[in-house]
Coordinates of C-alpha atoms and ligand atoms in Angstrom, one line a residue:
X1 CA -13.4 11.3 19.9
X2 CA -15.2 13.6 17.3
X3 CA -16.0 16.8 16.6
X4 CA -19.9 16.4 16.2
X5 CA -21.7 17.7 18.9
X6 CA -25.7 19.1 19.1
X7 CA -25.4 22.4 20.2
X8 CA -28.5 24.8 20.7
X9 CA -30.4 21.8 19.6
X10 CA -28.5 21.7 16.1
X11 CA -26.1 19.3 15.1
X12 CA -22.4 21.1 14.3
X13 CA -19.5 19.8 13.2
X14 CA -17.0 21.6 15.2
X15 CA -18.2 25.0 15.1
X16 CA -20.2 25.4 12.1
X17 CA -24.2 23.9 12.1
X18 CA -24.7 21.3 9.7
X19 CA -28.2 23.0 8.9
X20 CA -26.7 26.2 7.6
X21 CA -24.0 24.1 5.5
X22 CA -26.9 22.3 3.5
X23 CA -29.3 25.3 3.2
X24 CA -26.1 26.9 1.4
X25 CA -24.9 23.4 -0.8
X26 CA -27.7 21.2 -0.5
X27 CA -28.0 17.0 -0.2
X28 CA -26.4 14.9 0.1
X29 CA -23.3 16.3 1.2
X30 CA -20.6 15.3 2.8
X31 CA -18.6 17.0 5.8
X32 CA -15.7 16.5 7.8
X33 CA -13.9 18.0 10.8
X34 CA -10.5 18.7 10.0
X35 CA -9.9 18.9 14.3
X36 CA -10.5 15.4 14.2
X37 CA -8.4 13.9 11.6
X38 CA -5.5 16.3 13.6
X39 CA -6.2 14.6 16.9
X40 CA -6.7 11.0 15.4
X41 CA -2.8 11.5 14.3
X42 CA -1.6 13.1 17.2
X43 CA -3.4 10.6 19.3
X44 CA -1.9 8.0 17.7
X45 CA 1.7 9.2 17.3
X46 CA 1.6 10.3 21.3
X47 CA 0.5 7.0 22.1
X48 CA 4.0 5.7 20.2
X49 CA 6.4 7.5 21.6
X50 CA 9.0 5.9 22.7
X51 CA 9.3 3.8 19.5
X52 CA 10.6 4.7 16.5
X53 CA 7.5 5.0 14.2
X54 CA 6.0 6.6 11.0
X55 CA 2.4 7.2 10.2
X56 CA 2.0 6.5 6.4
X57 CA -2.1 7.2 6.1
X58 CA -3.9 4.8 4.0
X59 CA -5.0 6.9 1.4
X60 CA -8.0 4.9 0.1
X61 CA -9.9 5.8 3.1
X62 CA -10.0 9.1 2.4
X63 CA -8.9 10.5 -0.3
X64 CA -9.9 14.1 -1.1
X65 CA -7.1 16.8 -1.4
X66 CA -8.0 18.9 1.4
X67 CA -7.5 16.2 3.8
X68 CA -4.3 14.6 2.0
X69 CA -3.0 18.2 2.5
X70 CA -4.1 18.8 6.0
X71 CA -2.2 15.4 6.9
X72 CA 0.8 15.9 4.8
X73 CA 1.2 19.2 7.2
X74 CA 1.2 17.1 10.1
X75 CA 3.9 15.5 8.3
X76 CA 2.3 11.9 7.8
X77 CA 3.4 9.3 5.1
X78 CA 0.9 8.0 3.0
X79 CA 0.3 4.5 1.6
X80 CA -0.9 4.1 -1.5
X81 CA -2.5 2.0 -3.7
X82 CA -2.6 3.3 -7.3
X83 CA -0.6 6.0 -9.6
X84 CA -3.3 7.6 -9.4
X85 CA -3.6 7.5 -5.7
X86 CA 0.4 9.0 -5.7
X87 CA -0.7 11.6 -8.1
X88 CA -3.3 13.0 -5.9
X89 CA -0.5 12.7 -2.8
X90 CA 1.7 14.9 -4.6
X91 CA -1.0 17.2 -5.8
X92 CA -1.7 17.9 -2.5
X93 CA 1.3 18.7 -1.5
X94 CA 2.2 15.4 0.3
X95 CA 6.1 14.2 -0.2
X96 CA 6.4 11.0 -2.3
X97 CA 9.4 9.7 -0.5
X98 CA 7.5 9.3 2.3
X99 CA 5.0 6.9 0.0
X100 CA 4.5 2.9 0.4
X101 CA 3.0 1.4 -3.0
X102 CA 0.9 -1.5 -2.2
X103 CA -1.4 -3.6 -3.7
X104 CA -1.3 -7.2 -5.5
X105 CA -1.6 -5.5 -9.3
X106 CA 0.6 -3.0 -9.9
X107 CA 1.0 -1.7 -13.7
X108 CA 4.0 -1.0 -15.5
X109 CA 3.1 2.7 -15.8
X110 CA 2.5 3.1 -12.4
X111 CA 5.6 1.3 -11.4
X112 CA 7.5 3.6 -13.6
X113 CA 5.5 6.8 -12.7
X114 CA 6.5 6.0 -8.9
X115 CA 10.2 5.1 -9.5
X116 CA 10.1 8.4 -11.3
X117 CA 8.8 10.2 -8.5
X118 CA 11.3 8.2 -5.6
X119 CA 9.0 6.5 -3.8
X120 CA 10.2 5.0 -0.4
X121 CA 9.3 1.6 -1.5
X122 CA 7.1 -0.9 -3.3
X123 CA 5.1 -3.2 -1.1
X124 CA 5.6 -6.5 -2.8
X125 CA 2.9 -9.0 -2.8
X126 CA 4.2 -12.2 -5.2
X127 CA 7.4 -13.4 -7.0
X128 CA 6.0 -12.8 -10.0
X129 CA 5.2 -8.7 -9.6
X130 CA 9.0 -8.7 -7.6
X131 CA 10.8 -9.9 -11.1
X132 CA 8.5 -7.4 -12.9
X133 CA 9.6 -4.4 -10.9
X134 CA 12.9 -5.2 -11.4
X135 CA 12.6 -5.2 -15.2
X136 CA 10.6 -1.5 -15.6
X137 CA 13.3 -0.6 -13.0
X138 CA 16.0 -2.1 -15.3
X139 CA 13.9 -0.3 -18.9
X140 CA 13.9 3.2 -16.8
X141 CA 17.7 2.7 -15.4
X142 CA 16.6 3.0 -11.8
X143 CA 16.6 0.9 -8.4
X144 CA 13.4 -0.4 -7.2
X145 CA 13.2 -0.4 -3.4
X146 CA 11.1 -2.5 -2.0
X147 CA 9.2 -4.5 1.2
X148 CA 8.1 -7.7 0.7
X149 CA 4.4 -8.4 2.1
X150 CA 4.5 -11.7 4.7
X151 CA 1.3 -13.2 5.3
X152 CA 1.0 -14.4 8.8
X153 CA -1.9 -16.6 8.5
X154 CA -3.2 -14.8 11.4
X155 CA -7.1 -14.6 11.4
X156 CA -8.2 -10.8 12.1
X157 CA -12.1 -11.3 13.3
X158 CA -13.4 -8.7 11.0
X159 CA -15.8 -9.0 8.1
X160 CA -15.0 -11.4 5.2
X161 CA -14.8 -8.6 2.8
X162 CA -11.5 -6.5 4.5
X163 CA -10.3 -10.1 6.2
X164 CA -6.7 -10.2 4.5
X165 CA -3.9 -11.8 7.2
X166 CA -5.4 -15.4 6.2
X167 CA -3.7 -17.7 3.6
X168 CA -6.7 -18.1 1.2
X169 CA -6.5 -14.3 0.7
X170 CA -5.3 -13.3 -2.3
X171 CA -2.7 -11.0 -0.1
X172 CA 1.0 -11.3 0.5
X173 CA 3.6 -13.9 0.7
X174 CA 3.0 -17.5 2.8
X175 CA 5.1 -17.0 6.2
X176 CA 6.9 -20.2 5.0
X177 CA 8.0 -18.7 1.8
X178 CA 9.6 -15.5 3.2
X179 CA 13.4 -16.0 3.4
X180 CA 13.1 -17.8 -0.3
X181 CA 11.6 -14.7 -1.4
X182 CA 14.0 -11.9 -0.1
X183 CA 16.9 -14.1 -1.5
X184 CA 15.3 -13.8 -4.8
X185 CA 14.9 -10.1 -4.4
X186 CA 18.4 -10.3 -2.8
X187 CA 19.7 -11.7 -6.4
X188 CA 17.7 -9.0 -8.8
X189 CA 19.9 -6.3 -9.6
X190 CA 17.4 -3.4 -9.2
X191 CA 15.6 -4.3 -6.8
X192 CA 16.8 -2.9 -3.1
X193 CA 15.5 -5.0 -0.3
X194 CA 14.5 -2.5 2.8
X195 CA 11.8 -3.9 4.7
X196 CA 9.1 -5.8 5.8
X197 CA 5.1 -5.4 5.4
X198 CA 2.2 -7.0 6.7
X199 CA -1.7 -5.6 7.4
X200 CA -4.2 -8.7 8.8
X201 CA -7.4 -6.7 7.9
X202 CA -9.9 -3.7 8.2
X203 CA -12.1 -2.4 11.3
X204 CA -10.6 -4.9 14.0
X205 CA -12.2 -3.7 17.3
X206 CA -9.5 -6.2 19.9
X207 CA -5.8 -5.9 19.6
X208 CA -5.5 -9.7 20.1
X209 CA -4.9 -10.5 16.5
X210 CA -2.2 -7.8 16.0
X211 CA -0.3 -9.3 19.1
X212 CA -0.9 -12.7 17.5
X213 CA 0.2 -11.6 14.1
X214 CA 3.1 -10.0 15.3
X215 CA 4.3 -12.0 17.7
X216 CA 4.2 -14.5 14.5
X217 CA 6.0 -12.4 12.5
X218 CA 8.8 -10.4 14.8
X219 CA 10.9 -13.6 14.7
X220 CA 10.9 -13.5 11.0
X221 CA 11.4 -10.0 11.0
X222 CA 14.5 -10.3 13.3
X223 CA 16.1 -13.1 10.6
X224 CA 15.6 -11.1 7.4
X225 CA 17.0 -8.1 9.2
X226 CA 20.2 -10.6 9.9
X227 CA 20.4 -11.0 6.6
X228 CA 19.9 -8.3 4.3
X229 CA 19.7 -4.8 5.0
X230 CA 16.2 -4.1 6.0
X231 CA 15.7 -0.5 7.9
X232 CA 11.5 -0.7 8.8
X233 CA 9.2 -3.2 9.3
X234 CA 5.2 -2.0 8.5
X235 CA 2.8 -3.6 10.7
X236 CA -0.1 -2.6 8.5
X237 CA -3.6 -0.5 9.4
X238 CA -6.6 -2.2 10.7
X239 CA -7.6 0.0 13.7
X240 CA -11.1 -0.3 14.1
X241 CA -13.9 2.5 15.1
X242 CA -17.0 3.0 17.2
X243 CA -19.7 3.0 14.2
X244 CA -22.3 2.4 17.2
X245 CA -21.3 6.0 18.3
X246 CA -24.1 6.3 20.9
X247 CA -24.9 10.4 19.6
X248 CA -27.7 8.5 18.2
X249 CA -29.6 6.8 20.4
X250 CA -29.7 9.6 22.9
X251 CA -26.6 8.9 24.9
X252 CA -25.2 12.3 23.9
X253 CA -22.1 12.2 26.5
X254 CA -21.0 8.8 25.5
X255 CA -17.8 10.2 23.9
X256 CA -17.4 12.2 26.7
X257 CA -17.5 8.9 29.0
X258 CA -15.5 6.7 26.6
X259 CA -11.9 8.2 26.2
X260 CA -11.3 4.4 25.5
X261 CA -12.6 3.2 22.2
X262 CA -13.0 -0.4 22.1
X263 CA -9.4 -0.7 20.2
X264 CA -7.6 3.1 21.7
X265 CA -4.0 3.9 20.3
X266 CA -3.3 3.8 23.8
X267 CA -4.4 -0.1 24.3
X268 CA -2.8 -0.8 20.7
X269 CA 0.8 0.7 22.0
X270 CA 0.8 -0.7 25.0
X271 CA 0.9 -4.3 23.3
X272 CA 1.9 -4.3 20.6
X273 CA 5.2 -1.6 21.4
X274 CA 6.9 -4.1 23.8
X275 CA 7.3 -6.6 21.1
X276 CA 7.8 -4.2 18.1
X277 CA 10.7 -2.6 20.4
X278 CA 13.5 -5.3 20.5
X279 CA 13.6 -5.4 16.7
X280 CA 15.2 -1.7 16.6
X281 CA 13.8 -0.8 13.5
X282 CA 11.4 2.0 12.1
X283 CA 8.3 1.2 12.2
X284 CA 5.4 2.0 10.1
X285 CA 2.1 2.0 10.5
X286 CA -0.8 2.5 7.8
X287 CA -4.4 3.4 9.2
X288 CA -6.8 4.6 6.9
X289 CA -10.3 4.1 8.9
X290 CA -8.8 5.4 12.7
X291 CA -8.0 8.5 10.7
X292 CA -10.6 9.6 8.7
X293 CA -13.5 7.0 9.8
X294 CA -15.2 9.5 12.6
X295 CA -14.0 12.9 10.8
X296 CA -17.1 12.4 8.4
X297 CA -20.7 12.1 8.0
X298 CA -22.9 12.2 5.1
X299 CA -25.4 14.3 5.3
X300 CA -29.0 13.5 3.4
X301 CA -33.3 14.5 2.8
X302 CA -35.7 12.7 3.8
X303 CA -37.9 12.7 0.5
X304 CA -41.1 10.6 1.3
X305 CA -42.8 8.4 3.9
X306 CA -43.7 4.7 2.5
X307 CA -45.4 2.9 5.1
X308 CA -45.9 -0.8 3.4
X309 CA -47.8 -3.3 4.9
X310 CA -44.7 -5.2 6.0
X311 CA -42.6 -1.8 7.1
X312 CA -42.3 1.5 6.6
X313 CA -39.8 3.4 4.7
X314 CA -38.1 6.5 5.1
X315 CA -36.4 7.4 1.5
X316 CA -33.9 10.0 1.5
X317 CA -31.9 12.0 -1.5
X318 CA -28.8 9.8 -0.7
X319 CA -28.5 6.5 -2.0
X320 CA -25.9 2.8 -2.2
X321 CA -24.0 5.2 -4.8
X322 CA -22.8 7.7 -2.2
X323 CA -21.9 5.2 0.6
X324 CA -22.3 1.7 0.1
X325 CA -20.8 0.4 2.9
X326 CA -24.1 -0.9 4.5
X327 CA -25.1 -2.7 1.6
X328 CA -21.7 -4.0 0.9
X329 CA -20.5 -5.1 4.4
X330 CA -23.7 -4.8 6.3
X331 CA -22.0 -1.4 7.8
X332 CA -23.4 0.3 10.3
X333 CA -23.9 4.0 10.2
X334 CA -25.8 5.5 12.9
X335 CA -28.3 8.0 11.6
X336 CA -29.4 10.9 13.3
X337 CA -31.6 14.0 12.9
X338 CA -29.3 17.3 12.4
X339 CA -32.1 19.0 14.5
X340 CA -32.3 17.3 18.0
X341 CA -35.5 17.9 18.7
X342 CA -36.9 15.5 15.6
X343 CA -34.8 13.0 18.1
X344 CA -37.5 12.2 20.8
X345 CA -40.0 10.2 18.7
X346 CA -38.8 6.7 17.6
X347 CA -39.9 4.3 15.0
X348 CA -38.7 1.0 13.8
X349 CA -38.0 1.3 9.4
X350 CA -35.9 1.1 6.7
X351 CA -33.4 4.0 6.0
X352 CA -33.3 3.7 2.2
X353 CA -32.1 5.3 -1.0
X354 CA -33.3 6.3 -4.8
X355 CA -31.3 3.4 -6.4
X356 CA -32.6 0.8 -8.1
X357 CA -32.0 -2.4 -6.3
X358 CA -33.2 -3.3 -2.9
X359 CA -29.8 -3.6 -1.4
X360 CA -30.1 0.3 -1.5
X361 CA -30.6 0.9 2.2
X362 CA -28.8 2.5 5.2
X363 CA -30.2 0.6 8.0
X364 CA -33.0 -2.2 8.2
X365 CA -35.7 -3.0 11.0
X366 CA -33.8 0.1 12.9
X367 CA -35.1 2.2 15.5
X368 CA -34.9 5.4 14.6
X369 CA -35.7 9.2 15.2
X370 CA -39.3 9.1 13.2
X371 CA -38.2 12.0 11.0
X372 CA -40.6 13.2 8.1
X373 CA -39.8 14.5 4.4
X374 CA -37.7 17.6 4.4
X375 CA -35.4 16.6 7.7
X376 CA -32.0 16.3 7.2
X377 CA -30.4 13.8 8.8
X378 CA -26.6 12.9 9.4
X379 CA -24.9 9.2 8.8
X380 CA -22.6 9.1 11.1
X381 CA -18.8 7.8 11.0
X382 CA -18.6 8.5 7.0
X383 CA -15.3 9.7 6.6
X384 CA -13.9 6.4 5.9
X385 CA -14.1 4.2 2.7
X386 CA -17.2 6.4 2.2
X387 CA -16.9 9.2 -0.4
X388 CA -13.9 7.0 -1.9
X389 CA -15.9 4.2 -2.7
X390 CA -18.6 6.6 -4.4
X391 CA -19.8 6.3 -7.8
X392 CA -21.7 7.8 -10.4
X393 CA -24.5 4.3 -10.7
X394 CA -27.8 5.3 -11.8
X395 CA -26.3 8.8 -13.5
X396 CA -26.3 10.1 -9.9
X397 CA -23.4 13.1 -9.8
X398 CA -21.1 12.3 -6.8
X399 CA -21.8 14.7 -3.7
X400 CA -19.6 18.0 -2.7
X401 CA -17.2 17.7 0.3
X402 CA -16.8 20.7 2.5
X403 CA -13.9 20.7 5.4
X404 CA -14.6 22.4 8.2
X405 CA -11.9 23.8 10.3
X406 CA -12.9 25.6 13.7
X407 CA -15.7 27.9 12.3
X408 CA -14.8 28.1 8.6
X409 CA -16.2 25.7 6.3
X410 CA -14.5 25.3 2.4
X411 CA -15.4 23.5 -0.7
X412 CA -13.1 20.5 -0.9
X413 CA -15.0 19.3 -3.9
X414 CA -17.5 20.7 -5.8
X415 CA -20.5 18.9 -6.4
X416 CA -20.9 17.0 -10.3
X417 CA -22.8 18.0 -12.0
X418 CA -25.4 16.4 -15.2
X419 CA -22.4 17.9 -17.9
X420 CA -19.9 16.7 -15.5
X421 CA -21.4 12.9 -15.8
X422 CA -21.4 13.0 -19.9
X423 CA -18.0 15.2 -20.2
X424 CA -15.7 12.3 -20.9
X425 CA -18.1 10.9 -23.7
X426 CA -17.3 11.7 -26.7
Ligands
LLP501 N1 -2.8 -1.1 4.6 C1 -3.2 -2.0 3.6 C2 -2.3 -2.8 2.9 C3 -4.6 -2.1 3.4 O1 -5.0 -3.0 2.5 C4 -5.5 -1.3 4.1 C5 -7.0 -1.4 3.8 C6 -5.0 -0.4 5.0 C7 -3.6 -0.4 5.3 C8 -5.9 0.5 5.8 O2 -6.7 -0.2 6.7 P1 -7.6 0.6 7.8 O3 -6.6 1.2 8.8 O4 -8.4 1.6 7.1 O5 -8.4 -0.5 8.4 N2 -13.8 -0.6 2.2 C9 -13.7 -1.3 3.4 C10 -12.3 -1.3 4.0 C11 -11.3 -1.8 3.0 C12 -9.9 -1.8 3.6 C13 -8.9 -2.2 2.6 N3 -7.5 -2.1 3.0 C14 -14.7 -0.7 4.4 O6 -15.4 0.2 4.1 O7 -14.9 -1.3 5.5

């Protein structure tokens, strides 16, 4: 469920229009509903009662201040995947002990900077970064603690791309090799042992291969815990979203008619709590895209009409810089018209951007609302790996990002500006 509804025949994001936000900061521009990312958590959390849990949000979904903040009040953990990633965390207010450092190439400065701030643990994804840990935590005269990341082999169903549970991913430690590991990290003076990781993959839309991959990995779980002194296992993130979110193709109620996503919190902690239970541990959970995915759209101009003799265009002021997830994963973002009544005529073209290179689009061979220059219109489901993954290609300054709350709407990043692109140049 989102907070994105037409009212009076103009798209709002809880209870402020979208029209009156870009006639005051312009296109493109993101926006996102701070209700929503509040009742994603809660939704989630509710649905896990009953097990000893902790939300640690993935922070590269989304990671603008203003939301980091609003979550850290709601008291969420955070995974991170960067120093710079824990910098922002703490910045906004967010408590680092409460932080998981992942990620297969961890630096010596940001292993020190996090042992500095006393992290809750280190996310380990090879022998070789384990030994390193425990030497910068030997240089700096501190104890490294630390989860080691099992790879279950388990194959998620989810694009290539954010596929990582398989053994040809670059990700984690073989299944086999786990217990030969953790008595290596057992044996490595600063390095504390206390728990176990895992995460199969991105935007998975069954629970089926988080049963599988935990129901692989519980009894392995169970050993180590046997073992050594391990206090939380971390099943990952992965939850996926509706990106088809029917707003778009005239089915306004459909959110009101599907309290059930494809993948609900409710259907995931139904399965996977029974098997999670027995192992009476904390445990942790990392979703980035459940979170933030649906809090967000973009928000764009049409600038021009091209009708080609093979299709016809619509070009609008956002391009592949600002969200590239369609021409990076062949995403889906539906696109609507922030006034409804541009909704009723439909054409079939190509939703595409100012960027140089033809893999600059937002949808191909779509039907669409046949909107004309000077429409705005909204991509839907952008709050996720969206404004994170944005760049400055083609000297394009990155968008703003306002955060709507009820009806007040704040700046949560201004937008760049030309001096802002040159500044670090000398
Ligand atoms: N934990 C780990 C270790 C991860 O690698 C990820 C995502 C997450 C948690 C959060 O996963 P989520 O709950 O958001 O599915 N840019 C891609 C997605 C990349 C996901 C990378 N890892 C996209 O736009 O689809």
């Amino acid at each position: 469920m989102h907070q994105f509804r037409y009212r009076q025949g103009i798209l709002h994001c809880e209870e402020v229009s979208l029209q009156a936000l870009v006639e005051e900061h312009g296109t493109p521009l993101y926006v996102y509903s701070a209700q929503t990312f509040r009742d994603n958590y809660q939704q989630l959390h509710t649905a896990l009662k009953g097990l000893d849990h902790r939300i640690a949000y993935a922070v590269k979904a989304n990671s603008n201040l203003s939301v980091l903040g609003l979550l850290a009040e709601l008291g969420s953990g955070f995974d991170i995947v960067s120093g710079g990633e824990l910098f922002r965390v703490i910045k906004a207010g967010g408590d680092p002990k409460l932080c998981s450092f992942a990620g297969v190439g961890k630096t010596a400065e940001e292993i020190r900077y996090a042992l500095e701030q006393g992290i809750h643990c280190f996310n380990v994804e090879s022998i070789a970064e384990l030994e390193f840990i425990n030497e910068v935590a030997e240089g700096v005269g501190a104890t490294a603690p630390i989860a080691v990341r099992i790879n279950p082999n388990v194959d998620a169903k989810t694009h290539r791309y954010i596929s990582t549970g398989k053994a040809e991913n670059k990700f984690g430690i073989d299944h086999e090799d786990a217990h030969e590991v953790y008595e290596r990290a057992a044996s490595l003076p600063r390095i504390q042992i206390k728990g176990v990781q895992m995460h199969i993959g991105s935007q998975l839309t069954s629970v089926n291969p988080f049963v599988e991959a935990v129901e692989r990995v519980v009894p392995l779980v169970a050993q180590l815990k046997a073992a050594h002194d391990i206090e939380f296992f971390s099943i990952g993130g992965g939850i996926g979203i509706v990106y088809n979110d029917a707003l778009a193709s005239g089915q306004r109620d459909w959110w009101d008619r599907h309290d059930d996503p494809p993948l609900s919190p409710v259907t995931y902690a139904k399965k996977l709590v029974p098997l999670l239970q027995p192992l009476d541990l904390t445990i942790l959970l990392e979703p980035g895209r459940y979170m933030a995915g649906n809090a967000g759209v973009l928000l764009t101009t049409c600038l021009y009409e091209k009708k080609g003799h093979a299709k016809t265009f619509k070009v609008v002021d956002a391009g592949m810089n600002d969200l590239i997830r369609p021409a990076l994963y062949q995403g889906h973002h539906e696109i609507v018209p922030v006034r409804e009544d541009e909704a009723g005529t439909r054409v079939t073209a190509d939703v595409v951007g100012p960027i140089c290179e033809s893999g600059d689009f937002f949808c191909q061979d779509r039907e669409i609302a046949d909107f004309q220059a000077n429409d705005i219109i909204a991509l839907m489901s952008a709050g996720a790996y969206s404004f994170t993954m944005a760049s400055n290609y083609n000297s394009r300054p990155m968008p703003p990002e306002i955060l709507v709350e009820g009806a007040q709407a704040r700046i949560a990043r201004h937008r760049q500006s030309w001096d802002d692109l040159i500044a670090p140049e000398p």
